[in-house]
mmCIF file of C-alpha atoms and ligand atoms in Angstrom:
data_model
loop_
_atom_site.group_PDB
_atom_site.id
_atom_site.type_symbol
_atom_site.label_atom_id
_atom_site.label_comp_id
_atom_site.label_asym_id
_atom_site.label_seq_id
_atom_site.Cartn_x
_atom_site.Cartn_y
_atom_site.Cartn_z
ATOM 1 C CA MET C 1 -80.944 18.014 12.036
ATOM 2 C CA ARG C 2 -83.505 20.811 12.449
ATOM 3 C CA ARG C 3 -85.732 21.808 9.583
ATOM 4 C CA GLN C 4 -84.111 25.055 8.935
ATOM 5 C CA ASP C 5 -80.815 23.401 8.553
ATOM 6 C CA GLN C 6 -82.327 20.797 6.188
ATOM 7 C CA ILE C 7 -83.323 23.532 3.817
ATOM 8 C CA ALA C 8 -79.945 25.329 4.161
ATOM 9 C CA GLU C 9 -77.986 22.122 3.501
ATOM 10 C CA ALA C 10 -80.282 21.340 0.602
ATOM 11 C CA ARG C 11 -79.351 24.829 -0.895
ATOM 12 C CA LYS C 12 -75.534 24.318 -0.489
ATOM 13 C CA LEU C 13 -75.912 20.671 -2.215
ATOM 14 C CA LEU C 14 -78.114 22.069 -5.284
ATOM 15 C CA ALA C 15 -75.592 24.923 -5.258
ATOM 16 C CA HIS C 16 -72.824 22.375 -5.493
ATOM 17 C CA LEU C 17 -74.318 20.515 -8.143
ATOM 18 C CA ASP C 18 -74.816 23.831 -10.462
ATOM 19 C CA ARG C 19 -71.332 24.855 -9.924
ATOM 20 C CA ARG C 20 -69.993 21.172 -9.988
ATOM 21 C CA THR C 21 -68.306 21.695 -6.511
ATOM 22 C CA THR C 22 -68.245 20.328 -2.973
ATOM 23 C CA ALA C 23 -67.446 21.581 0.376
ATOM 24 C CA LEU C 24 -63.840 22.378 0.472
ATOM 25 C CA ALA C 25 -60.998 22.699 3.011
ATOM 26 C CA ASP C 26 -58.427 25.711 3.079
ATOM 27 C CA GLY C 27 -55.692 23.546 1.877
ATOM 28 C CA ILE C 28 -54.385 19.942 1.493
ATOM 29 C CA TYR C 29 -53.690 17.954 4.559
ATOM 30 C CA ARG C 30 -50.799 15.270 4.566
ATOM 31 C CA ASN C 31 -51.571 12.654 7.163
ATOM 32 C CA PRO C 32 -48.522 10.812 8.319
ATOM 33 C CA VAL C 33 -48.770 6.897 7.390
ATOM 34 C CA SER C 34 -47.552 6.150 10.870
ATOM 35 C CA ASP C 35 -51.096 7.276 11.829
ATOM 36 C CA TYR C 36 -52.177 3.756 10.703
ATOM 37 C CA THR C 37 -49.134 1.675 11.549
ATOM 38 C CA CYS C 38 -47.417 3.039 14.463
ATOM 39 C CA PRO C 39 -47.590 0.724 17.761
ATOM 40 C CA ARG C 40 -46.731 3.474 19.927
ATOM 41 C CA GLN C 41 -49.509 5.775 18.511
ATOM 42 C CA ALA C 42 -52.057 2.430 18.580
ATOM 43 C CA ALA C 43 -51.028 1.866 22.369
ATOM 44 C CA ARG C 44 -51.744 5.548 23.134
ATOM 45 C CA GLU C 45 -55.108 5.726 21.179
ATOM 46 C CA GLY C 46 -56.244 2.225 22.962
ATOM 47 C CA ALA C 47 -55.493 4.003 26.491
ATOM 48 C CA LEU C 48 -57.094 7.170 25.636
ATOM 49 C CA PHE C 49 -59.948 6.532 23.671
ATOM 50 C CA PHE C 50 -60.921 2.973 24.420
ATOM 51 C CA ARG C 51 -59.796 2.339 28.175
ATOM 52 C CA ASP C 52 -60.578 5.827 29.243
ATOM 53 C CA GLY C 53 -63.699 6.092 26.803
ATOM 54 C CA PRO C 54 -66.504 7.436 26.710
ATOM 55 C CA ILE C 55 -67.795 4.749 24.448
ATOM 56 C CA ASN C 56 -70.974 4.860 22.098
ATOM 57 C CA ILE C 57 -72.462 1.765 22.315
ATOM 58 C CA GLY C 58 -75.485 2.184 20.162
ATOM 59 C CA LEU C 59 -79.160 3.489 20.007
ATOM 60 C CA SER C 60 -81.424 2.926 22.750
ATOM 61 C CA GLY C 61 -83.118 0.186 20.742
ATOM 62 C CA LEU C 62 -80.496 -2.208 21.491
ATOM 63 C CA LEU C 63 -82.050 -2.625 24.724
ATOM 64 C CA PRO C 64 -85.324 -1.690 24.329
ATOM 65 C CA ARG C 65 -87.380 -3.689 27.257
ATOM 66 C CA PRO C 66 -86.802 -4.299 31.204
ATOM 67 C CA GLY C 67 -84.493 -7.224 31.399
ATOM 68 C CA ASP C 68 -82.974 -7.067 28.028
ATOM 69 C CA TRP C 69 -79.206 -7.374 28.514
ATOM 70 C CA MET C 70 -75.791 -7.431 26.154
ATOM 71 C CA THR C 71 -71.953 -7.658 26.781
ATOM 72 C CA HIS C 72 -69.376 -5.676 25.265
ATOM 73 C CA ASP C 73 -65.621 -6.549 24.849
ATOM 74 C CA TYR C 74 -64.703 -4.848 21.961
ATOM 75 C CA THR C 75 -62.522 -2.079 24.123
ATOM 76 C CA GLY C 76 -60.651 -4.995 26.020
ATOM 77 C CA VAL C 77 -62.835 -3.965 29.042
ATOM 78 C CA PRO C 78 -65.345 -6.647 29.542
ATOM 79 C CA MET C 79 -68.919 -4.769 30.431
ATOM 80 C CA LEU C 80 -72.305 -5.807 31.089
ATOM 81 C CA LEU C 81 -75.289 -3.509 30.318
ATOM 82 C CA VAL C 82 -78.846 -4.222 31.179
ATOM 83 C CA ARG C 83 -82.300 -2.337 31.128
ATOM 84 C CA ARG C 84 -83.617 -2.344 34.626
ATOM 85 C CA ASP C 85 -87.442 -2.317 35.768
ATOM 86 C CA ASP C 86 -87.573 1.429 35.870
ATOM 87 C CA ASP C 87 -86.353 1.739 32.525
ATOM 88 C CA THR C 88 -83.003 3.023 33.184
ATOM 89 C CA LEU C 89 -79.755 1.315 32.160
ATOM 90 C CA GLY C 90 -77.042 -0.316 34.502
ATOM 91 C CA ALA C 91 -73.554 -0.766 33.119
ATOM 92 C CA PHE C 92 -70.813 -2.922 35.067
ATOM 93 C CA LEU C 93 -67.695 -4.693 34.689
ATOM 94 C CA ASN C 94 -68.756 -8.119 33.556
ATOM 95 C CA VAL C 95 -66.449 -9.589 36.422
ATOM 96 C CA CYS C 96 -67.639 -11.911 39.086
ATOM 97 C CA ARG C 97 -66.789 -10.391 42.650
ATOM 98 C CA HIS C 98 -65.846 -13.994 43.746
ATOM 99 C CA ARG C 99 -62.506 -15.081 41.684
ATOM 100 C CA GLY C 100 -63.576 -12.793 38.387
ATOM 101 C CA ALA C 101 -65.257 -15.227 36.184
ATOM 102 C CA ARG C 102 -67.268 -13.607 33.389
ATOM 103 C CA VAL C 103 -70.889 -13.253 34.666
ATOM 104 C CA ALA C 104 -72.539 -13.103 31.192
ATOM 105 C CA ASP C 105 -71.890 -13.938 27.747
ATOM 106 C CA GLY C 106 -73.332 -12.714 24.648
ATOM 107 C CA CYS C 107 -76.978 -10.605 24.873
ATOM 108 C CA GLY C 108 -80.503 -11.569 25.866
ATOM 109 C CA SER C 109 -83.907 -10.740 27.413
ATOM 110 C CA GLY C 110 -85.917 -11.299 30.151
ATOM 111 C CA ALA C 111 -83.197 -11.208 32.702
ATOM 112 C CA ARG C 112 -84.006 -11.174 36.589
ATOM 113 C CA SER C 113 -80.761 -11.978 37.676
ATOM 114 C CA PHE C 114 -77.234 -13.023 36.480
ATOM 115 C CA SER C 115 -75.553 -16.084 37.810
ATOM 116 C CA CYS C 116 -72.053 -16.769 37.669
ATOM 117 C CA PRO C 117 -71.394 -20.026 35.883
ATOM 118 C CA TYR C 118 -68.244 -20.821 38.026
ATOM 119 C CA HIS C 119 -69.621 -21.126 41.444
ATOM 120 C CA GLY C 120 -72.861 -19.561 41.286
ATOM 121 C CA TRP C 121 -72.873 -16.435 42.790
ATOM 122 C CA THR C 122 -75.986 -14.576 41.734
ATOM 123 C CA TYR C 123 -76.414 -10.644 40.954
ATOM 124 C CA GLY C 124 -79.495 -8.848 40.447
ATOM 125 C CA VAL C 125 -79.924 -6.296 37.511
ATOM 126 C CA ASP C 126 -79.019 -3.412 39.964
ATOM 127 C CA GLY C 127 -75.690 -5.369 40.152
ATOM 128 C CA SER C 128 -76.146 -6.000 43.938
ATOM 129 C CA LEU C 129 -74.947 -9.543 45.191
ATOM 130 C CA VAL C 130 -78.160 -11.328 45.930
ATOM 131 C CA ALA C 131 -77.096 -14.832 46.615
ATOM 132 C CA ARG C 132 -74.023 -16.918 46.898
ATOM 133 C CA PRO C 133 -73.824 -20.626 47.776
ATOM 134 C CA GLU C 134 -71.952 -21.801 50.929
ATOM 135 C CA ASP C 135 -72.791 -17.945 51.908
ATOM 136 C CA ALA C 136 -71.476 -18.503 55.553
ATOM 137 C CA ALA C 137 -67.882 -19.486 54.278
ATOM 138 C CA PHE C 138 -67.544 -16.089 53.138
ATOM 139 C CA ALA C 139 -69.329 -14.383 55.967
ATOM 140 C CA ALA C 140 -66.153 -11.832 56.348
ATOM 141 C CA ALA C 141 -66.560 -10.683 52.909
ATOM 142 C CA ASP C 142 -69.979 -9.036 53.262
ATOM 143 C CA ARG C 143 -72.476 -9.139 50.198
ATOM 144 C CA PRO C 144 -73.151 -5.212 49.982
ATOM 145 C CA SER C 145 -69.734 -4.549 49.150
ATOM 146 C CA HIS C 146 -69.429 -7.458 46.777
ATOM 147 C CA GLY C 147 -72.065 -6.259 44.175
ATOM 148 C CA LEU C 148 -70.694 -5.892 40.495
ATOM 149 C CA ARG C 149 -68.435 -2.907 39.928
ATOM 150 C CA SER C 150 -70.972 -0.371 38.399
ATOM 151 C CA LEU C 151 -69.580 1.624 35.313
ATOM 152 C CA PRO C 152 -71.074 5.184 34.490
ATOM 153 C CA VAL C 153 -73.816 4.980 31.567
ATOM 154 C CA VAL C 154 -75.803 7.605 30.176
ATOM 155 C CA GLU C 155 -78.883 7.333 27.628
ATOM 156 C CA LYS C 156 -79.529 10.532 25.904
ATOM 157 C CA HIS C 157 -81.405 11.653 22.955
ATOM 158 C CA GLY C 158 -81.816 7.652 22.119
ATOM 159 C CA MET C 159 -78.093 7.043 22.304
ATOM 160 C CA ILE C 160 -76.147 5.156 24.928
ATOM 161 C CA TRP C 161 -72.518 5.886 26.329
ATOM 162 C CA VAL C 162 -70.551 3.811 28.762
ATOM 163 C CA GLY C 163 -67.537 5.039 30.539
ATOM 164 C CA PRO C 164 -64.999 1.708 30.995
ATOM 165 C CA ARG C 165 -63.665 2.861 34.163
ATOM 166 C CA PRO C 166 -65.775 2.764 37.110
ATOM 167 C CA ASP C 167 -64.714 6.339 38.524
ATOM 168 C CA MET C 168 -64.697 8.215 35.242
ATOM 169 C CA ALA C 169 -67.080 11.232 34.507
ATOM 170 C CA LEU C 170 -69.222 11.134 31.635
ATOM 171 C CA ASP C 171 -70.347 14.428 30.056
ATOM 172 C CA VAL C 172 -72.352 13.720 26.878
ATOM 173 C CA ASP C 173 -73.045 17.171 26.079
ATOM 174 C CA THR C 174 -69.353 18.364 25.953
ATOM 175 C CA LEU C 175 -68.583 15.212 24.111
ATOM 176 C CA LEU C 176 -71.143 16.019 21.479
ATOM 177 C CA ASP C 177 -69.759 19.630 21.308
ATOM 178 C CA GLY C 178 -72.692 21.184 19.480
ATOM 179 C CA ALA C 179 -74.034 18.165 17.646
ATOM 180 C CA ALA C 180 -76.807 17.568 20.692
ATOM 181 C CA ASP C 181 -79.422 19.684 18.818
ATOM 182 C CA ASP C 182 -78.778 18.278 15.578
ATOM 183 C CA LEU C 183 -79.000 14.714 16.525
ATOM 184 C CA ALA C 184 -81.579 15.029 19.170
ATOM 185 C CA ALA C 185 -84.055 16.176 16.359
ATOM 186 C CA TYR C 186 -83.718 12.657 14.702
ATOM 187 C CA GLY C 187 -86.064 11.290 17.465
ATOM 188 C CA LEU C 188 -83.304 8.267 17.824
ATOM 189 C CA GLN C 189 -84.952 6.696 20.931
ATOM 190 C CA SER C 190 -87.967 5.523 18.263
ATOM 191 C CA TYR C 191 -85.676 3.426 16.398
ATOM 192 C CA HIS C 192 -85.981 -0.553 16.643
ATOM 193 C CA HIS C 193 -82.733 -2.385 16.247
ATOM 194 C CA TYR C 194 -83.189 -4.739 13.457
ATOM 195 C CA GLU C 195 -79.718 -6.622 13.274
ATOM 196 C CA THR C 196 -76.111 -6.399 14.070
ATOM 197 C CA ARG C 197 -73.331 -7.834 12.344
ATOM 198 C CA VAL C 198 -69.335 -7.951 13.421
ATOM 199 C CA LEU C 199 -66.620 -7.755 11.210
ATOM 200 C CA ARG C 200 -62.845 -8.250 11.604
ATOM 201 C CA ARG C 201 -60.306 -6.834 9.072
ATOM 202 C CA GLU C 202 -56.628 -6.360 8.637
ATOM 203 C CA MET C 203 -56.418 -2.763 8.628
ATOM 204 C CA ASN C 204 -56.271 0.124 11.103
ATOM 205 C CA TRP C 205 -59.412 1.001 12.779
ATOM 206 C CA LYS C 206 -59.254 4.698 11.509
ATOM 207 C CA LEU C 207 -59.259 3.427 7.725
ATOM 208 C CA ALA C 208 -62.865 2.042 8.775
ATOM 209 C CA ILE C 209 -63.885 5.584 9.624
ATOM 210 C CA ASP C 210 -61.966 7.107 6.519
ATOM 211 C CA THR C 211 -64.333 4.943 4.479
ATOM 212 C CA PHE C 212 -67.100 7.194 5.168
ATOM 213 C CA GLY C 213 -65.244 10.474 5.123
ATOM 214 C CA GLU C 214 -65.778 11.587 1.277
ATOM 215 C CA THR C 215 -67.971 10.930 -1.932
ATOM 216 C CA TYR C 216 -64.765 11.560 -4.236
ATOM 217 C CA HIS C 217 -64.152 7.781 -4.650
ATOM 218 C CA LEU C 218 -67.717 6.680 -5.559
ATOM 219 C CA ASN C 219 -67.756 6.529 -9.292
ATOM 220 C CA TYR C 220 -64.206 4.521 -9.136
ATOM 221 C CA LEU C 221 -64.618 2.066 -6.661
ATOM 222 C CA HIS C 222 -68.399 1.550 -6.818
ATOM 223 C CA PRO C 223 -69.232 1.912 -10.403
ATOM 224 C CA ASP C 224 -72.038 -0.569 -10.159
ATOM 225 C CA THR C 225 -73.456 -0.203 -6.608
ATOM 226 C CA VAL C 226 -73.380 3.387 -5.060
ATOM 227 C CA ALA C 227 -72.585 5.395 -7.849
ATOM 228 C CA PRO C 228 -75.804 5.280 -9.997
ATOM 229 C CA LEU C 229 -77.382 6.508 -6.655
ATOM 230 C CA PHE C 230 -75.312 9.037 -5.508
ATOM 231 C CA HIS C 231 -73.308 12.135 -6.989
ATOM 232 C CA ASN C 232 -69.369 11.990 -6.868
ATOM 233 C CA ASN C 233 -67.531 14.326 -5.132
ATOM 234 C CA ARG C 234 -70.741 16.445 -3.707
ATOM 235 C CA ALA C 235 -71.279 16.728 -0.294
ATOM 236 C CA THR C 236 -71.360 19.358 2.572
ATOM 237 C CA PHE C 237 -69.586 19.179 5.810
ATOM 238 C CA ALA C 238 -69.787 20.581 9.131
ATOM 239 C CA ALA C 239 -67.693 20.117 12.126
ATOM 240 C CA PHE C 240 -69.355 19.867 15.656
ATOM 241 C CA GLY C 241 -66.063 20.015 18.005
ATOM 242 C CA ARG C 242 -64.415 16.776 16.961
ATOM 243 C CA ASN C 243 -67.184 15.524 15.561
ATOM 244 C CA HIS C 244 -68.700 15.985 12.025
ATOM 245 C CA ARG C 245 -71.353 15.812 9.733
ATOM 246 C CA MET C 246 -71.170 15.251 6.032
ATOM 247 C CA ILE C 247 -74.144 15.266 3.680
ATOM 248 C CA ALA C 248 -73.731 13.334 0.322
ATOM 249 C CA ALA C 249 -76.003 14.261 -2.587
ATOM 250 C CA ARG C 250 -78.064 11.313 -4.178
ATOM 251 C CA ARG C 251 -78.999 11.710 -7.887
ATOM 252 C CA THR C 252 -82.643 12.317 -7.185
ATOM 253 C CA LEU C 253 -81.644 15.494 -5.360
ATOM 254 C CA ASP C 254 -82.331 17.529 -8.520
ATOM 255 C CA GLU C 255 -86.170 16.690 -7.983
ATOM 256 C CA LEU C 256 -86.357 19.350 -5.069
ATOM 257 C CA ARG C 257 -86.046 22.185 -7.786
ATOM 258 C CA GLY C 258 -89.428 22.027 -8.790
ATOM 259 C CA GLN C 259 -90.887 22.067 -5.107
ATOM 260 C CA PRO C 260 -91.479 24.730 -2.494
ATOM 261 C CA GLU C 261 -88.690 24.755 -0.148
ATOM 262 C CA GLU C 262 -91.186 24.282 2.727
ATOM 263 C CA SER C 263 -91.854 20.668 1.370
ATOM 264 C CA TRP C 264 -88.142 19.762 0.518
ATOM 265 C CA ASP C 265 -87.314 16.288 2.137
ATOM 266 C CA LEU C 266 -83.479 16.174 2.691
ATOM 267 C CA PHE C 267 -83.441 12.861 3.891
ATOM 268 C CA ALA C 268 -85.320 11.539 0.734
ATOM 269 C CA HIS C 269 -82.399 12.902 -1.304
ATOM 270 C CA THR C 270 -79.065 12.117 0.417
ATOM 271 C CA ALA C 271 -77.096 10.006 2.919
ATOM 272 C CA ILE C 272 -75.941 11.889 6.102
ATOM 273 C CA VAL C 273 -73.030 10.420 7.938
ATOM 274 C CA TYR C 274 -72.050 11.724 11.325
ATOM 275 C CA VAL C 275 -68.873 10.675 13.155
ATOM 276 C CA LEU C 276 -69.005 10.850 16.511
ATOM 277 C CA PHE C 277 -65.273 11.342 17.871
ATOM 278 C CA PRO C 278 -63.406 8.954 17.649
ATOM 279 C CA ASN C 279 -65.077 5.552 16.600
ATOM 280 C CA THR C 280 -68.674 5.636 15.864
ATOM 281 C CA ILE C 281 -70.394 6.474 12.852
ATOM 282 C CA PHE C 282 -74.220 7.324 12.199
ATOM 283 C CA LEU C 283 -75.425 6.791 8.437
ATOM 284 C CA PHE C 284 -78.909 8.113 8.024
ATOM 285 C CA GLN C 285 -80.204 6.343 4.838
ATOM 286 C CA ARG C 286 -83.851 7.796 3.953
ATOM 287 C CA ASP C 287 -85.957 5.831 6.882
ATOM 288 C CA HIS C 288 -83.169 4.054 8.577
ATOM 289 C CA VAL C 289 -79.903 4.465 10.460
ATOM 290 C CA GLU C 290 -76.877 2.367 10.362
ATOM 291 C CA THR C 291 -74.454 2.570 13.212
ATOM 292 C CA TRP C 292 -70.770 1.631 12.919
ATOM 293 C CA HIS C 293 -68.858 1.086 16.241
ATOM 294 C CA VAL C 294 -64.985 0.735 14.971
ATOM 295 C CA PHE C 295 -62.166 -0.740 17.614
ATOM 296 C CA PRO C 296 -58.633 -1.347 17.460
ATOM 297 C CA GLY C 297 -57.679 -5.085 17.080
ATOM 298 C CA GLU C 298 -54.342 -6.638 18.724
ATOM 299 C CA ARG C 299 -51.945 -4.833 16.057
ATOM 300 C CA PRO C 300 -52.144 -1.606 14.399
ATOM 301 C CA ASP C 301 -53.257 -3.184 11.335
ATOM 302 C CA SER C 302 -56.209 -5.189 12.530
ATOM 303 C CA CYS C 303 -59.861 -3.835 13.748
ATOM 304 C CA ALA C 304 -62.862 -5.246 14.833
ATOM 305 C CA MET C 305 -66.417 -3.513 14.262
ATOM 306 C CA TYR C 306 -69.710 -4.223 14.717
ATOM 307 C CA VAL C 307 -72.605 -2.610 12.399
ATOM 308 C CA SER C 308 -76.036 -2.126 13.545
ATOM 309 C CA LEU C 309 -79.569 -1.632 11.319
ATOM 310 C CA TYR C 310 -82.177 0.193 13.080
ATOM 311 C CA ILE C 311 -85.475 0.665 11.574
ATOM 312 C CA PRO C 312 -88.561 3.180 11.798
ATOM 313 C CA GLU C 313 -90.815 0.457 12.666
ATOM 314 C CA PRO C 314 -90.499 -3.191 13.836
ATOM 315 C CA ALA C 315 -90.239 -5.477 10.946
ATOM 316 C CA ALA C 316 -93.736 -7.276 10.811
ATOM 317 C CA GLY C 317 -93.888 -10.495 8.357
ATOM 318 C CA ASP C 318 -91.612 -11.948 5.938
ATOM 319 C CA SER C 319 -91.513 -9.119 3.282
ATOM 320 C CA ALA C 320 -90.825 -6.412 5.821
ATOM 321 C CA ARG C 321 -87.892 -9.013 6.823
ATOM 322 C CA ARG C 322 -86.887 -9.390 2.941
ATOM 323 C CA HIS C 323 -86.933 -5.826 2.531
ATOM 324 C CA TRP C 324 -84.351 -4.883 5.544
ATOM 325 C CA ASP C 325 -82.310 -7.868 4.897
ATOM 326 C CA ASN C 326 -81.862 -6.964 1.065
ATOM 327 C CA ASN C 327 -80.695 -3.782 2.543
ATOM 328 C CA PHE C 328 -78.119 -4.927 4.825
ATOM 329 C CA ASN C 329 -76.788 -7.255 2.252
ATOM 330 C CA LEU C 330 -76.372 -4.628 -0.185
ATOM 331 C CA LEU C 331 -74.591 -2.427 2.289
ATOM 332 C CA MET C 332 -72.256 -5.143 3.469
ATOM 333 C CA ALA C 333 -71.561 -6.291 0.221
ATOM 334 C CA THR C 334 -70.339 -2.854 -0.823
ATOM 335 C CA VAL C 335 -68.223 -2.332 2.001
ATOM 336 C CA GLU C 336 -66.709 -5.823 2.482
ATOM 337 C CA LEU C 337 -66.320 -6.375 -1.001
ATOM 338 C CA GLN C 338 -65.153 -2.923 -2.469
ATOM 339 C CA ASP C 339 -64.310 -0.708 0.547
ATOM 340 C CA PHE C 340 -62.507 -2.939 2.956
ATOM 341 C CA PRO C 341 -60.316 -4.686 0.599
ATOM 342 C CA THR C 342 -59.285 -1.454 -0.732
ATOM 343 C CA CYS C 343 -58.304 -0.338 2.941
ATOM 344 C CA GLU C 344 -56.731 -3.464 3.605
ATOM 345 C CA GLY C 345 -54.153 -3.030 0.321
ATOM 346 C CA MET C 346 -53.679 0.539 1.725
ATOM 347 C CA GLN C 347 -52.590 -0.537 4.867
ATOM 348 C CA ARG C 348 -50.176 -3.108 3.455
ATOM 349 C CA GLY C 349 -48.818 -0.374 1.220
ATOM 350 C CA PHE C 350 -48.367 1.650 4.139
ATOM 351 C CA SER C 351 -45.804 -0.732 5.555
ATOM 352 C CA SER C 352 -43.882 -0.630 1.941
ATOM 353 C CA GLY C 353 -41.851 2.710 2.535
ATOM 354 C CA ALA C 354 -43.436 4.100 -0.534
ATOM 355 C CA GLN C 355 -44.269 7.131 1.363
ATOM 356 C CA ASP C 356 -44.161 8.793 4.573
ATOM 357 C CA SER C 357 -47.625 10.518 4.420
ATOM 358 C CA ILE C 358 -50.814 10.343 2.626
ATOM 359 C CA VAL C 359 -52.702 13.392 1.251
ATOM 360 C CA PHE C 360 -56.038 14.657 1.980
ATOM 361 C CA GLY C 361 -57.293 16.981 -0.780
ATOM 362 C CA ARG C 362 -59.223 19.965 -0.497
ATOM 363 C CA ASN C 363 -62.421 18.133 -1.245
ATOM 364 C CA GLU C 364 -61.754 15.500 1.839
ATOM 365 C CA PRO C 365 -62.750 17.969 4.212
ATOM 366 C CA ALA C 366 -63.721 15.546 6.639
ATOM 367 C CA LEU C 367 -61.055 13.385 6.528
ATOM 368 C CA GLN C 368 -59.080 16.315 7.320
ATOM 369 C CA HIS C 369 -60.962 17.174 10.344
ATOM 370 C CA TYR C 370 -61.296 13.708 11.694
ATOM 371 C CA HIS C 371 -57.359 13.065 11.549
ATOM 372 C CA ARG C 372 -56.603 16.781 12.892
ATOM 373 C CA SER C 373 -58.972 15.753 15.540
ATOM 374 C CA VAL C 374 -57.059 12.357 16.485
ATOM 375 C CA ARG C 375 -53.677 14.249 16.458
ATOM 376 C CA ALA C 376 -55.142 16.828 18.712
ATOM 377 C CA ALA C 377 -56.687 14.466 21.282
ATOM 378 C CA LEU C 378 -53.629 12.762 21.347
ATOM 379 C CA GLY C 379 -51.333 15.663 21.918
ATOM 380 C CA GLU C 380 -53.416 17.018 24.541
ATOM 381 C CA ALA C 381 -53.213 13.793 26.555
ATOM 382 C CA GLU C 382 -49.333 13.885 25.864
ATOM 383 C CA SER C 383 -49.177 17.199 27.361
ATOM 384 C CA ARG C 384 -51.481 16.164 30.577
ATOM 385 C CA LEU C 385 -49.272 13.433 30.889
ATOM 386 C CA ALA C 386 -45.974 15.422 30.658
ATOM 387 C CA ALA C 387 -47.575 18.178 33.311
ATOM 388 C CA GLU C 388 -48.483 15.481 35.701
HETATM 389 S S1 FES T 1 -65.712 -16.750 40.044
HETATM 390 FE FE1 FES T 1 -67.704 -16.251 39.954
HETATM 391 S S2 FES T 1 -68.825 -17.567 41.513
HETATM 392 FE FE2 FES T 1 -66.839 -17.896 41.313
HETATM 393 FE FE1 FE2 T 2 -67.162 3.487 -0.458
#
């Protein structure tokens, strides 16, 4: 976030504290329960958001050095990403061109090539087929046209996106829709990846996004964990196309009042949440960034996600590691023991017939914006299909 915006946001938050208010939407918004339960909608979301992408993979720090590689299967499309010698990223379908086996599994570093475990066809880090046993038996299938299928990949402002279909266009600036400058100012390319954890829960994937969409619940759901640190129901909101930013006030924010505006440090006194539509959350917590990448599971009421912690300097030594471990454990305990069990209860309640819709208050503008955006995106796709 640019400096002048930080000061403007701090002013707004201080005004909210003074007036005991928060950012407000124009009215309430009723979100149909089917948004979280309908198999037909889940199928449309899977096709539109996850198989047609684009998919934000995380920050550049996931693959910092040439030869670093990772696989990604959360969309149902098997993908392989690798940092090449010229420092650019390659992305491929993780599908052997012989008979379709997975070429790589997990993640690693120092790769010079990838050898398929089935019959040993070997691909360079540029995806080209560089060797295959009994080459003569395949003479009629020339090597140049049997490299791994490339996927579009873009690395920009320290973030990585992949398109899960080989022929799709990836336009990151349109995607960020005005949030690019805001995000570029964080220098995300300089962050170091500390750890990634994977969670699977019995709830719709959008409930995980909703978890980070308001500060109205802090005093009630998190009296001993988050509430001592953050003000309840005091936040600013800004939309960037279908993305949005919410800034939550820490209880220390009042300290700014005694300081000249030029020296205000917004980061020290807030948590800044970005939702990059549709399934990615960046959470700036003072000196570090947490990213959440949430994906639908097999059913509308299941999901999988990975959570990564990125830190400003590499963790050197035991005490630094202890510090970041504690940080990560606290975050995960709050979410896993408080937020997500609540979401799973909501998910079960959705099927009970208690109500056809849930209601987002005027004080929940981020949730309103997010769910209106989901609806708009699905509606647009539907009209496109109808027109075809
Ligand atoms: S399937 Fe990969 S080498 Fe045969
Ligand atoms: Fe929470």
